[in-house]
Coordinates of N, CA and C in Angstrom, one line a residue:
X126 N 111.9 -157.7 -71.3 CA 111.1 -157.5 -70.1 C 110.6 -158.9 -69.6
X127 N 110.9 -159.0 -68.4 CA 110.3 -160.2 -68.0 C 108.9 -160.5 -67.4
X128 N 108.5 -161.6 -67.4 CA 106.5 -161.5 -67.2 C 106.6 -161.8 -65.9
X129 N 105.4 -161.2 -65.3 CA 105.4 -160.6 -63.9 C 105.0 -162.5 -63.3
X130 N 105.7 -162.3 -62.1 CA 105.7 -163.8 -61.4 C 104.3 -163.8 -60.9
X131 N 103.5 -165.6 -61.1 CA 102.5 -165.7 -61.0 C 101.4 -165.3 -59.7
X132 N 102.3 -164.6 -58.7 CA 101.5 -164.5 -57.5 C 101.3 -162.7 -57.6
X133 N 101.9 -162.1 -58.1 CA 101.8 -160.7 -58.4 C 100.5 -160.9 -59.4
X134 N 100.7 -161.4 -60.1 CA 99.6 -161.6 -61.8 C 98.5 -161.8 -60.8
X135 N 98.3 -162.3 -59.6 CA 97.4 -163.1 -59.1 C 96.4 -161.7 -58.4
X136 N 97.2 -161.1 -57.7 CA 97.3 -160.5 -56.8 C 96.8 -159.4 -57.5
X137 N 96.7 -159.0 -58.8 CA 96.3 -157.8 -59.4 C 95.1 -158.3 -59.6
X138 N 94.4 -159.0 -60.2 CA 92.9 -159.7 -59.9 C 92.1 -159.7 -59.1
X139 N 92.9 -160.3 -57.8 CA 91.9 -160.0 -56.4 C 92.0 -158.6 -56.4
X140 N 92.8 -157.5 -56.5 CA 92.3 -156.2 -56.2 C 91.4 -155.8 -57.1
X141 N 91.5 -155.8 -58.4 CA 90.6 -155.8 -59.1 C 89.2 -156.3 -59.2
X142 N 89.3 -157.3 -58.6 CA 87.9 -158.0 -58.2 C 86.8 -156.9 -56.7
X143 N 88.1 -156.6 -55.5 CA 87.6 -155.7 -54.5 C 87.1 -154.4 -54.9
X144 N 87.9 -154.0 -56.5 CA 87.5 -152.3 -56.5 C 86.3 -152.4 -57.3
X145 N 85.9 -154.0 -58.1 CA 84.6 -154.0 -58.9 C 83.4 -153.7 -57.2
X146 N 83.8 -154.3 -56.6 CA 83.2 -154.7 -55.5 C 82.6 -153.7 -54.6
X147 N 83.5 -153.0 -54.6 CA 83.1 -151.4 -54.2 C 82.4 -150.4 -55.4
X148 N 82.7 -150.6 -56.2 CA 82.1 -149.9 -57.6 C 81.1 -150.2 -57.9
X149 N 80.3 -151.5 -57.2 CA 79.3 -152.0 -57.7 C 78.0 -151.5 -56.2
X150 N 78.9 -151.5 -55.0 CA 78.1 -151.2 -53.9 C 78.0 -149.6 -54.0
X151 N 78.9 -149.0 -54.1 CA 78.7 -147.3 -53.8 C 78.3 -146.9 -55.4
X152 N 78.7 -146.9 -56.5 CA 78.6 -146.1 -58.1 C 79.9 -145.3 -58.1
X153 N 79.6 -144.6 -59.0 CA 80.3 -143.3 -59.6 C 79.9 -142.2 -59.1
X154 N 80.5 -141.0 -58.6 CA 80.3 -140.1 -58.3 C 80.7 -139.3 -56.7
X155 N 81.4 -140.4 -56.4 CA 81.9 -139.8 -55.2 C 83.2 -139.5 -55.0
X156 N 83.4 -139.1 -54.1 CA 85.0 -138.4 -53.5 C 86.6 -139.4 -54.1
X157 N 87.3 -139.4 -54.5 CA 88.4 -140.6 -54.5 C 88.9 -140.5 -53.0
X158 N 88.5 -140.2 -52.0 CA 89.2 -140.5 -51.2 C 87.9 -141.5 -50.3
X159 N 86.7 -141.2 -50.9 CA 85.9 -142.3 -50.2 C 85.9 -143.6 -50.6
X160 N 86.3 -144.1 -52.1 CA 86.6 -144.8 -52.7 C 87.5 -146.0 -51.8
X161 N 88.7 -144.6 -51.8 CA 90.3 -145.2 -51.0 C 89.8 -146.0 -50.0
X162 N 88.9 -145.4 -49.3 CA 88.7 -146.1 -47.5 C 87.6 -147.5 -47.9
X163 N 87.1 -147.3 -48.9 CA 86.3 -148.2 -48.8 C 87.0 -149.5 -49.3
X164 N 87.6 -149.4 -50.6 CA 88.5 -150.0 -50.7 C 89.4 -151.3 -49.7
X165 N 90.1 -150.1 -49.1 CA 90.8 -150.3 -47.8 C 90.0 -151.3 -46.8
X166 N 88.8 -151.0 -46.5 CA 87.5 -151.8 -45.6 C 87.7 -153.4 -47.0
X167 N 87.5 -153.4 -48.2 CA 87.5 -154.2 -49.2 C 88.6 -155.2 -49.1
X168 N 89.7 -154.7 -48.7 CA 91.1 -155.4 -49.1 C 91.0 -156.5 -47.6
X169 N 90.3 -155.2 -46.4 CA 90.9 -156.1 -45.5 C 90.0 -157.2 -45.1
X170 N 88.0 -157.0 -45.5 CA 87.9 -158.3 -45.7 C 88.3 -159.6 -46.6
X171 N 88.8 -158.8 -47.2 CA 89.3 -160.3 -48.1 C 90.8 -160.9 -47.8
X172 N 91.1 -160.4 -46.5 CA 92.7 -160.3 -45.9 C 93.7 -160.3 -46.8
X173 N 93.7 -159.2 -47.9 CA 94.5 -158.8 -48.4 C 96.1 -158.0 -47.8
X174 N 96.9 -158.0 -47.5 CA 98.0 -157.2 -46.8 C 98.1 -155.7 -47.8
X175 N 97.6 -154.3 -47.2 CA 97.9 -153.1 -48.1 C 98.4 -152.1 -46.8
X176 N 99.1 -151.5 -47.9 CA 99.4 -150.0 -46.9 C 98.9 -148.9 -47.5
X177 N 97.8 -148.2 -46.8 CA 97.4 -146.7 -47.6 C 98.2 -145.7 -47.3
X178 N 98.1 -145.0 -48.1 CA 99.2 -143.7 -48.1 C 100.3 -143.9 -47.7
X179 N 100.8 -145.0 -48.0 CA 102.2 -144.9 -48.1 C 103.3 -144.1 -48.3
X180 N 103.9 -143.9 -47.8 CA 105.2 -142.4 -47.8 C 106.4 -143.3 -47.8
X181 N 106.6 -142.9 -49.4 CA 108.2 -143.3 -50.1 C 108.9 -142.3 -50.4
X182 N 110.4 -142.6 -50.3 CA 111.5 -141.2 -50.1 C 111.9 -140.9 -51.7
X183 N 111.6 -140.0 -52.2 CA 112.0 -139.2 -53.1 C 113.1 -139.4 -53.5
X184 N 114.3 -140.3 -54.3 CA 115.7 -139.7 -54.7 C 116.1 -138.8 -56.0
X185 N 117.4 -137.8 -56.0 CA 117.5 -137.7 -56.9 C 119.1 -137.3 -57.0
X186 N 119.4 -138.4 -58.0 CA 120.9 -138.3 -57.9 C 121.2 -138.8 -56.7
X187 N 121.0 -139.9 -56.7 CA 120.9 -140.4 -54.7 C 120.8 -139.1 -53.3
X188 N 120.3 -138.4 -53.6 CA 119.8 -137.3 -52.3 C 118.2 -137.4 -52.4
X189 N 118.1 -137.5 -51.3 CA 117.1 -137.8 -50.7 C 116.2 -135.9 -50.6
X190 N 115.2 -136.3 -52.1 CA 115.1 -134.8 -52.3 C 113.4 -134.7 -51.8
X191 N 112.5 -135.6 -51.3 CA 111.0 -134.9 -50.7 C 110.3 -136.7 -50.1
X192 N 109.1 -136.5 -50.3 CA 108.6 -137.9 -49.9 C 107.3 -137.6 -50.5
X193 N 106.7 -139.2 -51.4 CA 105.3 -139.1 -51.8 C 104.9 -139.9 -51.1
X194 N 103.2 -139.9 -51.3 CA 102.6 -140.9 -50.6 C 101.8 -141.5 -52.0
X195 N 101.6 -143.4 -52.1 CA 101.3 -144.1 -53.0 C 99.8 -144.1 -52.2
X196 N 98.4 -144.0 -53.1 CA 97.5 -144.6 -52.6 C 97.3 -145.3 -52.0
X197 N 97.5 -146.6 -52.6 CA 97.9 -148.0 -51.9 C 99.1 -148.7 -51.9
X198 N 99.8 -149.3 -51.5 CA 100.4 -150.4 -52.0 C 100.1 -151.7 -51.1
X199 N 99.7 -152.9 -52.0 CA 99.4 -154.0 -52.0 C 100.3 -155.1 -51.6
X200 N 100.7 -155.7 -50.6 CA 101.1 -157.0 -50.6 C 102.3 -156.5 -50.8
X201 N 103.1 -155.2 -50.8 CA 104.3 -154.9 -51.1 C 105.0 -155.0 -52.6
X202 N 103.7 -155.8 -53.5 CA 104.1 -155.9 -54.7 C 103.2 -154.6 -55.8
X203 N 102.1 -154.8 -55.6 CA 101.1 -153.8 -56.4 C 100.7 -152.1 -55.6
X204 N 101.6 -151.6 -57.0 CA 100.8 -150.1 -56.6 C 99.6 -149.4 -57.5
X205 N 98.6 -149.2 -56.4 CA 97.3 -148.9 -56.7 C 96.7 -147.1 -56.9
X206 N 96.7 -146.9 -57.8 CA 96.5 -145.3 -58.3 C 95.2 -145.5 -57.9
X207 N 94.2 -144.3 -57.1 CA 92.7 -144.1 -57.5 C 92.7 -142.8 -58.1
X208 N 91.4 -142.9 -58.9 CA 91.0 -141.4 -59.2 C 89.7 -141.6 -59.3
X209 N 88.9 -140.2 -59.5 CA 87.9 -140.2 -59.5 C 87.1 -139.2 -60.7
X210 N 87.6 -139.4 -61.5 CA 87.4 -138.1 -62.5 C 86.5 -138.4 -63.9
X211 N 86.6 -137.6 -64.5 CA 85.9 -137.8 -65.8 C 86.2 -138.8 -66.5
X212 N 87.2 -138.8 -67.0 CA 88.4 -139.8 -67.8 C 89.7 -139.8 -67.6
X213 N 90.6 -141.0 -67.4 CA 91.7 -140.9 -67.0 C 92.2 -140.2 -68.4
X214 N 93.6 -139.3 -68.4 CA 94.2 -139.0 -69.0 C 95.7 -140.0 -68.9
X215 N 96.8 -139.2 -70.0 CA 97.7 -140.0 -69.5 C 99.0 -139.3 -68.9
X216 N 98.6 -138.2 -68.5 CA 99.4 -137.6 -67.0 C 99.0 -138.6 -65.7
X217 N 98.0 -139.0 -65.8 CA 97.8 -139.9 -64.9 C 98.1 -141.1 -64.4
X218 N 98.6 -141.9 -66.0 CA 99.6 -143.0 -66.2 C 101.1 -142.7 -66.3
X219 N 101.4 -141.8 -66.6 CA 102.7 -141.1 -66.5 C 102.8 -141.2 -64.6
X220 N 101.7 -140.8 -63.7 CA 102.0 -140.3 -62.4 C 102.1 -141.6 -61.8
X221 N 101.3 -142.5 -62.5 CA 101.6 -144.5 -61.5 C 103.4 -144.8 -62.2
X222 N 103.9 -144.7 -63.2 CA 104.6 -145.1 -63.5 C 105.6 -144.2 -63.1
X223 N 105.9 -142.9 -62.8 CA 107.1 -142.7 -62.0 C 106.4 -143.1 -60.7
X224 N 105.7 -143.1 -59.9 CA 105.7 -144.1 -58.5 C 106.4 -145.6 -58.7
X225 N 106.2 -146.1 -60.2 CA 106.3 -147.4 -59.4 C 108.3 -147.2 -60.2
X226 N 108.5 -146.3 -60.6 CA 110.3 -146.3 -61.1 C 110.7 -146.2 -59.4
X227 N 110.3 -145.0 -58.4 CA 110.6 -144.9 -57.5 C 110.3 -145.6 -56.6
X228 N 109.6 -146.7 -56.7 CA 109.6 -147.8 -55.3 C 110.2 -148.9 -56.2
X229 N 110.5 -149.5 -57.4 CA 111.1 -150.4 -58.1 C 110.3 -151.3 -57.9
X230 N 108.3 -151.2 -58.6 CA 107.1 -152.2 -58.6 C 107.3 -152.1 -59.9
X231 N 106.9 -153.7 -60.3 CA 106.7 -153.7 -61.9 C 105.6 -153.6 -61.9
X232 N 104.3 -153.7 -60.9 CA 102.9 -153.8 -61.6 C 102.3 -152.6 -60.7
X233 N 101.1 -151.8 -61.9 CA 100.4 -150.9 -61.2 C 99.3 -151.2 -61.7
X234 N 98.1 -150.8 -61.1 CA 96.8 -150.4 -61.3 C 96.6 -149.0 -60.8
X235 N 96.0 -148.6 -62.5 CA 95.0 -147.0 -62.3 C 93.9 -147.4 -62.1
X236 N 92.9 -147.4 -61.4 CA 91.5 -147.2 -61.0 C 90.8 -146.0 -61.0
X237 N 90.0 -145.7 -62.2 CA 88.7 -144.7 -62.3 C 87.7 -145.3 -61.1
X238 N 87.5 -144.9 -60.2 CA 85.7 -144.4 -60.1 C 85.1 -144.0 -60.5
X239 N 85.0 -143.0 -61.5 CA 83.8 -142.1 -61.9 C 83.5 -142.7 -63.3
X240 N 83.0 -143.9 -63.1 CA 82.6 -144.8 -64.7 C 81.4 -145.6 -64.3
X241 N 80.8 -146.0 -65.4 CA 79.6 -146.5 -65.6 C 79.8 -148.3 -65.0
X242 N 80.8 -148.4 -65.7 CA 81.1 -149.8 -65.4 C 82.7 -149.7 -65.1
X243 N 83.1 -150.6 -64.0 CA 84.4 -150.1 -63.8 C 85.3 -150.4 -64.5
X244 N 85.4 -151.9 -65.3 CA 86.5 -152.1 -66.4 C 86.5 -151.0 -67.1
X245 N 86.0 -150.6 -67.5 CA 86.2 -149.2 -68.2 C 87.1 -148.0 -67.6
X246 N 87.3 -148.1 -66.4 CA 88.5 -147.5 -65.9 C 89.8 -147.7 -65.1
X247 N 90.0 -149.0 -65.5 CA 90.7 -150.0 -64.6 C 92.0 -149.6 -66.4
X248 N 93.2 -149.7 -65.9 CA 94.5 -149.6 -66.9 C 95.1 -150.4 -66.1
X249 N 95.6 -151.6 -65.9 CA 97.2 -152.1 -65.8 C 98.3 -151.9 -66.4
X250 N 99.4 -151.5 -65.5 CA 100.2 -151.2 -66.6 C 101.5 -151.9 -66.0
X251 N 102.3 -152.4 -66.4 CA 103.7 -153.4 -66.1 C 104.9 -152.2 -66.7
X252 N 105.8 -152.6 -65.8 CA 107.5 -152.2 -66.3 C 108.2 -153.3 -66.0

């Protein structure tokens, strides 16, 4: 496997920096979709390039079998999982990693909100 090129590596940081950022202004305990937006308000003052809800085409066996939508994707390189739950499980890391087989991203971030301190719910995970 090869190591992720230094502007991706880079680029997972500043997000990670904007969701402490939000994590630190709102807490734990709210909606993942209020998160998302606020986020989203987060990325763009720091003129980050993201697309929310992104809608990517489904293949299977090359037919084009449904369409998901990614919470975020970043800069075209990083896809960004939120949740907002008790504790991440690893159906949940299973669900960023077929996202990112199907858009062909080596780098994801899972983000918890619902934690005390957000490193504690932050998972990177590379393919």
């Amino acid at each position: 496997m090869q190591e992720l090129d230094a502007r991706t590596n880079d680029l997972s940081y500043e997000i990670i920096g904007a969701a402490i950022e939000v994590h630190r202004v709102l807490g734990p305990g709210l909606l993942e979709s209020i998160y998302e937006s606020a986020l989203c308000v987060e990325l763009e003052h720091r003129q980050i390039p993201y697309e929310c809800q992104k809608e990517v085409s489904v293949l299977y066996k090359n037919q084009h079998v449904g369409v998901n939508r990614l919470d975020l994707l970043v800069a075209d390189r990083v896809i960004v999982e939120l949740k907002a739950v008790e504790r991440l499980e690893p159906v949940h890391s299973a669900q960023l990693m077929t996202y990112m087989k199907i858009t062909n991203k080596r780098l994801g971030l899972l983000i918890n909100f619902n934690v005390r301190i957000l490193k504690d719910g932050i998972k990177r995970i590379i393919l």
